[in-house]
mmCIF file of C-alpha atoms in Angstrom:
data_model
loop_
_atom_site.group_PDB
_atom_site.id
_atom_site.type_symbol
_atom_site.label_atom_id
_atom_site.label_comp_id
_atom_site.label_asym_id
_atom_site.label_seq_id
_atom_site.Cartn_x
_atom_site.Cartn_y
_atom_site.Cartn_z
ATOM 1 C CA UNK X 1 -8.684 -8.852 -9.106
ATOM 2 C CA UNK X 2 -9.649 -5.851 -11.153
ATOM 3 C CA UNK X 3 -8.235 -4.931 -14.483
ATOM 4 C CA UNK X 4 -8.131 -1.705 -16.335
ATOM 5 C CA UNK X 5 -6.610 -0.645 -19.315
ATOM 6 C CA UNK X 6 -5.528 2.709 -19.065
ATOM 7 C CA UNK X 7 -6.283 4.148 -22.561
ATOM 8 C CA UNK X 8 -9.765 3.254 -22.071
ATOM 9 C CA UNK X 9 -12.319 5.644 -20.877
ATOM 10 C CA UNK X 10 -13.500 4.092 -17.959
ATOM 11 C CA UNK X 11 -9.469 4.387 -16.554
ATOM 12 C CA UNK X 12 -9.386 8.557 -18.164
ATOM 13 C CA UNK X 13 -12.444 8.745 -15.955
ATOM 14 C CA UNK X 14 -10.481 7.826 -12.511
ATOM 15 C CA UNK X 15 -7.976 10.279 -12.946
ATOM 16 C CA UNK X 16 -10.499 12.976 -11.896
ATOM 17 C CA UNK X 17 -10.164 11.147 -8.344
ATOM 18 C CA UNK X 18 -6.511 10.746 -8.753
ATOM 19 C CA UNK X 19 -5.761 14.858 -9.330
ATOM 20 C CA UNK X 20 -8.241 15.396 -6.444
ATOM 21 C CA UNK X 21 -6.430 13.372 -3.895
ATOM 22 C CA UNK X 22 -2.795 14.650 -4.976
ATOM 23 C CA UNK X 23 -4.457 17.963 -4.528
ATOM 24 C CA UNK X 24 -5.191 17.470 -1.078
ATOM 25 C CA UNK X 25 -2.261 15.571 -0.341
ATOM 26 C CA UNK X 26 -0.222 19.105 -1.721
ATOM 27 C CA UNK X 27 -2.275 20.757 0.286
ATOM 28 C CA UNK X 28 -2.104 18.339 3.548
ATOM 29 C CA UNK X 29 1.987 18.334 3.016
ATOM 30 C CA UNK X 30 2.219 22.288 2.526
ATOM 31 C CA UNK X 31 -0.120 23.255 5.544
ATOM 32 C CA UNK X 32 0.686 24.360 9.093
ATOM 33 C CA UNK X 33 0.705 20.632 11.187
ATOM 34 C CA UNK X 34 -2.268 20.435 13.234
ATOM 35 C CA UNK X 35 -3.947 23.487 11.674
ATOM 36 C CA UNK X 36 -7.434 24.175 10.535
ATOM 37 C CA UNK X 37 -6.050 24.280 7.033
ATOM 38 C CA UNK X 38 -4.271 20.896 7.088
ATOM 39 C CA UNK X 39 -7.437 19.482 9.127
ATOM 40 C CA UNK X 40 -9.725 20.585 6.131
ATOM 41 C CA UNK X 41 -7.478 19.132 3.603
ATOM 42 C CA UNK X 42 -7.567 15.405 5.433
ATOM 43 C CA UNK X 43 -11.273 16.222 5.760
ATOM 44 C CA UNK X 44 -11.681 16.411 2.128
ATOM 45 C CA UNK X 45 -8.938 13.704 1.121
ATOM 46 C CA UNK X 46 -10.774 11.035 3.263
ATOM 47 C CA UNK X 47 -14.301 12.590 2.202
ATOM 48 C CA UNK X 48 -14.946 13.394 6.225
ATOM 49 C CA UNK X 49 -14.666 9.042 6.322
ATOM 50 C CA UNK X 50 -11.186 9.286 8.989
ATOM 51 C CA UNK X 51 -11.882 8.383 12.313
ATOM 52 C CA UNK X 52 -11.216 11.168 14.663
ATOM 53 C CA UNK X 53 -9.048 9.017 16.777
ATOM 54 C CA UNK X 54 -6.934 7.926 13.445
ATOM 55 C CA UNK X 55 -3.962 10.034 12.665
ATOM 56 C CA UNK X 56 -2.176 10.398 9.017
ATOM 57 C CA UNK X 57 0.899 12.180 9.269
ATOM 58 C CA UNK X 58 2.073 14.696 6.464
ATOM 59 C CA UNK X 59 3.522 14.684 4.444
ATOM 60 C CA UNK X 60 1.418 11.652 2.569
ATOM 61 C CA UNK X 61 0.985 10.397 -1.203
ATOM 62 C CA UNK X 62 -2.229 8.412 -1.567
ATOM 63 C CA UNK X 63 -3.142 8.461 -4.910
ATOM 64 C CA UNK X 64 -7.009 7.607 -4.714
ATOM 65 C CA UNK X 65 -8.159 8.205 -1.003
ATOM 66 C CA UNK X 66 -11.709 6.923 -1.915
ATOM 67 C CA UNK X 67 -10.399 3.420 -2.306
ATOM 68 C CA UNK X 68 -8.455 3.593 1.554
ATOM 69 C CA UNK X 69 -10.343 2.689 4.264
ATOM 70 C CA UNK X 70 -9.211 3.169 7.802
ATOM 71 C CA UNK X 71 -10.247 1.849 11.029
ATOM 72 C CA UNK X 72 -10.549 3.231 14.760
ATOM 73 C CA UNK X 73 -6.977 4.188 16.591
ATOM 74 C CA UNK X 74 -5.113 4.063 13.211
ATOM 75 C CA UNK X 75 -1.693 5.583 13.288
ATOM 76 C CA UNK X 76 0.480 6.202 10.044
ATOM 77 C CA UNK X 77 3.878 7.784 10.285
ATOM 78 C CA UNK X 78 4.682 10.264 7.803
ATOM 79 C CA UNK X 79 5.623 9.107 4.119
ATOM 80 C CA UNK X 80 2.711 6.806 3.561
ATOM 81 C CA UNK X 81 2.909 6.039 -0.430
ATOM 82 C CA UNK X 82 -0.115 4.506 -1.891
ATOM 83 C CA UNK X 83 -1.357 3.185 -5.213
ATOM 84 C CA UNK X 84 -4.623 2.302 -4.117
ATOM 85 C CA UNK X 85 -6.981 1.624 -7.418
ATOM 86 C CA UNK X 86 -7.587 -2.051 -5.897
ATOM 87 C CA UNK X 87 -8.824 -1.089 -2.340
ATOM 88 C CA UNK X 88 -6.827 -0.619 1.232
ATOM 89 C CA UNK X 89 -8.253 -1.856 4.075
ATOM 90 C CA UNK X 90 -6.889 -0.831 7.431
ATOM 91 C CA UNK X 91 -8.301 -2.462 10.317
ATOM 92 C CA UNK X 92 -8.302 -1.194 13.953
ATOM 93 C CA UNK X 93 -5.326 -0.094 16.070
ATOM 94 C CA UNK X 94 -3.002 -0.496 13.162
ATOM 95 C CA UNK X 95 0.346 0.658 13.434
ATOM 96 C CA UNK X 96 2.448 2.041 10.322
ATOM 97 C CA UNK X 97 5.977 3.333 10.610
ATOM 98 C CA UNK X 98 7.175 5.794 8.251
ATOM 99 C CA UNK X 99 7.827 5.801 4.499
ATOM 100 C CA UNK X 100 5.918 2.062 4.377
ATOM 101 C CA UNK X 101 4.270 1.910 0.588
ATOM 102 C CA UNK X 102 1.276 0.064 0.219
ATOM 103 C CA UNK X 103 0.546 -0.856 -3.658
ATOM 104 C CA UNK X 104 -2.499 -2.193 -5.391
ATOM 105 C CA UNK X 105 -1.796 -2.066 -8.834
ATOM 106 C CA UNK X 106 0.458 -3.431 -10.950
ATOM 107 C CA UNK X 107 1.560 -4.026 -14.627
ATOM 108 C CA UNK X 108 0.633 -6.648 -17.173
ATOM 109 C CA UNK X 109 4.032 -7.655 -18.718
ATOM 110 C CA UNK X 110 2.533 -8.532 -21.686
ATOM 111 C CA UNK X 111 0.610 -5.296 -21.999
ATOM 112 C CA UNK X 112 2.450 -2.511 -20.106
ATOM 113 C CA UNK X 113 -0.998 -0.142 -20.804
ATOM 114 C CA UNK X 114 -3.067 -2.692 -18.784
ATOM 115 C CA UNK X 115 -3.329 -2.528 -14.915
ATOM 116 C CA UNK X 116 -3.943 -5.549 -13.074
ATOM 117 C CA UNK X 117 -5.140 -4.476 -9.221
ATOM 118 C CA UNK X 118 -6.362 -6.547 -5.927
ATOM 119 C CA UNK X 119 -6.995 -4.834 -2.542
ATOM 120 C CA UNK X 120 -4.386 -4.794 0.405
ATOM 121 C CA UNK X 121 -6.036 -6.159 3.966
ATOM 122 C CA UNK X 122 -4.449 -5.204 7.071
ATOM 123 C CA UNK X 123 -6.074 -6.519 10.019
ATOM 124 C CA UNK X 124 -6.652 -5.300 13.332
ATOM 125 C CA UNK X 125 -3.584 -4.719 15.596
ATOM 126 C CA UNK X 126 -1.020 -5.326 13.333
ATOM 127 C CA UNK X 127 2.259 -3.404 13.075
ATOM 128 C CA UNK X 128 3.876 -2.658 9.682
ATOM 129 C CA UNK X 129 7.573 -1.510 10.367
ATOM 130 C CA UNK X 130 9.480 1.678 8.261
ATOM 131 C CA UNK X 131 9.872 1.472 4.609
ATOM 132 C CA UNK X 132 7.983 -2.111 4.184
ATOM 133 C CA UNK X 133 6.344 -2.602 0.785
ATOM 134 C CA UNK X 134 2.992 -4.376 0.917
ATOM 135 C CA UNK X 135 1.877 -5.355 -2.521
ATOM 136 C CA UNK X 136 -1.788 -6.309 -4.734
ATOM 137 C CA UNK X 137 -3.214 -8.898 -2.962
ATOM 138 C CA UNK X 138 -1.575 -9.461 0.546
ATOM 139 C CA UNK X 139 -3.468 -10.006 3.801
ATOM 140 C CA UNK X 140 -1.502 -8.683 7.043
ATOM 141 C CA UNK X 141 -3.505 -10.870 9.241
ATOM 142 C CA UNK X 142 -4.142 -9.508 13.184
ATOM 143 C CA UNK X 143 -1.348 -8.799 15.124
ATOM 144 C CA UNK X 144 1.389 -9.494 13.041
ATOM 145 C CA UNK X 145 4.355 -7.292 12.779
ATOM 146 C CA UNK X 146 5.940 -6.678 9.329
ATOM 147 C CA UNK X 147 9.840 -5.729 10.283
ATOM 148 C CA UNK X 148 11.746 -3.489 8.909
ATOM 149 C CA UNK X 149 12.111 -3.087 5.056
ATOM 150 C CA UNK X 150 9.841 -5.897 4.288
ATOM 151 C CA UNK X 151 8.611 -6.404 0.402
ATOM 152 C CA UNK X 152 5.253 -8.496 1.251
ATOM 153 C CA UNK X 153 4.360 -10.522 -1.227
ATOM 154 C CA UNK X 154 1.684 -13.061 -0.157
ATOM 155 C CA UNK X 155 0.085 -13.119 2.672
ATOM 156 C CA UNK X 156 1.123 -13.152 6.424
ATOM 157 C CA UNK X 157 -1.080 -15.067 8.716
ATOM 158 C CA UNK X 158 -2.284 -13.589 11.740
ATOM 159 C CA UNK X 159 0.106 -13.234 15.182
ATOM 160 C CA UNK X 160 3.388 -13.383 13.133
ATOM 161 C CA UNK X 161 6.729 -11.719 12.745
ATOM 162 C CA UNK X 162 7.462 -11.331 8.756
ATOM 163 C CA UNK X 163 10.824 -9.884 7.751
ATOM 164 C CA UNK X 164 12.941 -9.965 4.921
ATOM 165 C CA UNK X 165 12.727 -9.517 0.519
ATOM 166 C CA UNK X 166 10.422 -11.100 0.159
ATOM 167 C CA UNK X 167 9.176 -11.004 3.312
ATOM 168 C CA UNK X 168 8.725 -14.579 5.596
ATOM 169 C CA UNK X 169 7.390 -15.832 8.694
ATOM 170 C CA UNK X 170 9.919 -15.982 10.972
ATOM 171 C CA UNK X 171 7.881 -16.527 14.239
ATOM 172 C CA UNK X 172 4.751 -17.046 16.049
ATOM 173 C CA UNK X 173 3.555 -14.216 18.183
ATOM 174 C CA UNK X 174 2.174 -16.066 21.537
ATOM 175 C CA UNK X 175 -0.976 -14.426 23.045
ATOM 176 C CA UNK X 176 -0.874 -13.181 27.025
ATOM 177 C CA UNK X 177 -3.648 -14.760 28.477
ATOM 178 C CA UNK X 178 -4.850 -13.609 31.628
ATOM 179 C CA UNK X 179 -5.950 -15.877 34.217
#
């Protein structure tokens, strides 16, 4: 975990990063889809760092693209919200369904100026279903699918279904094996 207080320098300092990205992200949601324009705009968002054969739809709201990292065969749906001060990981052939928020950050209650953060992990193959809520600290393990609406609180182990506020195992994923 990572803690700033946002009235100190160090925090004034990120904001630089933080007008950048909602730059691009204006100009990602306000360009032609699939044109040279919107293709530069990702390109600078994601500092040329997207795989090619990842796709972010527009529009998108990620605060601090610097701090997301995506693997190979990604797809996010449109309405991808981030707070990402504390680090996103996205692992290989992800899946994200639209308007799914994935948060980093969040208040001290004793100090409402102070931001506590911890990175998100989502592993490789896993599935994370519309307008789920993944929150500081969680670890989507491989394969898993998040349903519907989920509010993810701790983490889900790999090969699981999670549903629910807040969001619980509710079964085992088997693996095919082939003979």
């Amino acid at each position: 975990m990572k803690v700033y207080d946002m009235n100190s320098e160090t925090y004034q300092d990120l904001q630089l990063e933080l007008d950048k990205s909602q730059l691009n992200c204006f100009q990602i949601n306000t360009s032609t889809p699939n044109s040279a324009a919107q293709q530069e705009a990702y390109d600078q968002l994601f500092a040329h760092q997207l795989p090619k054969d990842s796709t972010v739809t527009a529009p998108t709201y990620i605060d601090r693209a610097s701090h997301v990292h995506i693997g190979n065969h990604v797809f996010i749906n449109h309405n991808l919200t981030t707070i990402a001060l504390g680090g996103i990981y996205i692992g290989d052939n992800v899946q994200i369904a639209p308007n799914v928020s994935l948060i980093t950050a969040n208040h001290d209650i004793q100090q409402m100026n102070i931001l506590n953060t911890a990175p998100i992990h989502v592993e490789a193959g896993a599935w994370i279903g519309t307008k789920a809520v993944i929150l500081p600290s969680v670890t989507i393990g491989a394969g898993t699918i998040i349903g519907a609406g989920a509010v993810v609180t701790k983490d889900i182990p790999a090969h699981s279904v999670a549903v629910g506020n807040p969001a619980k195992v509710i079964k085992k994923l088997t693996l095919n094996e082939e003979d």
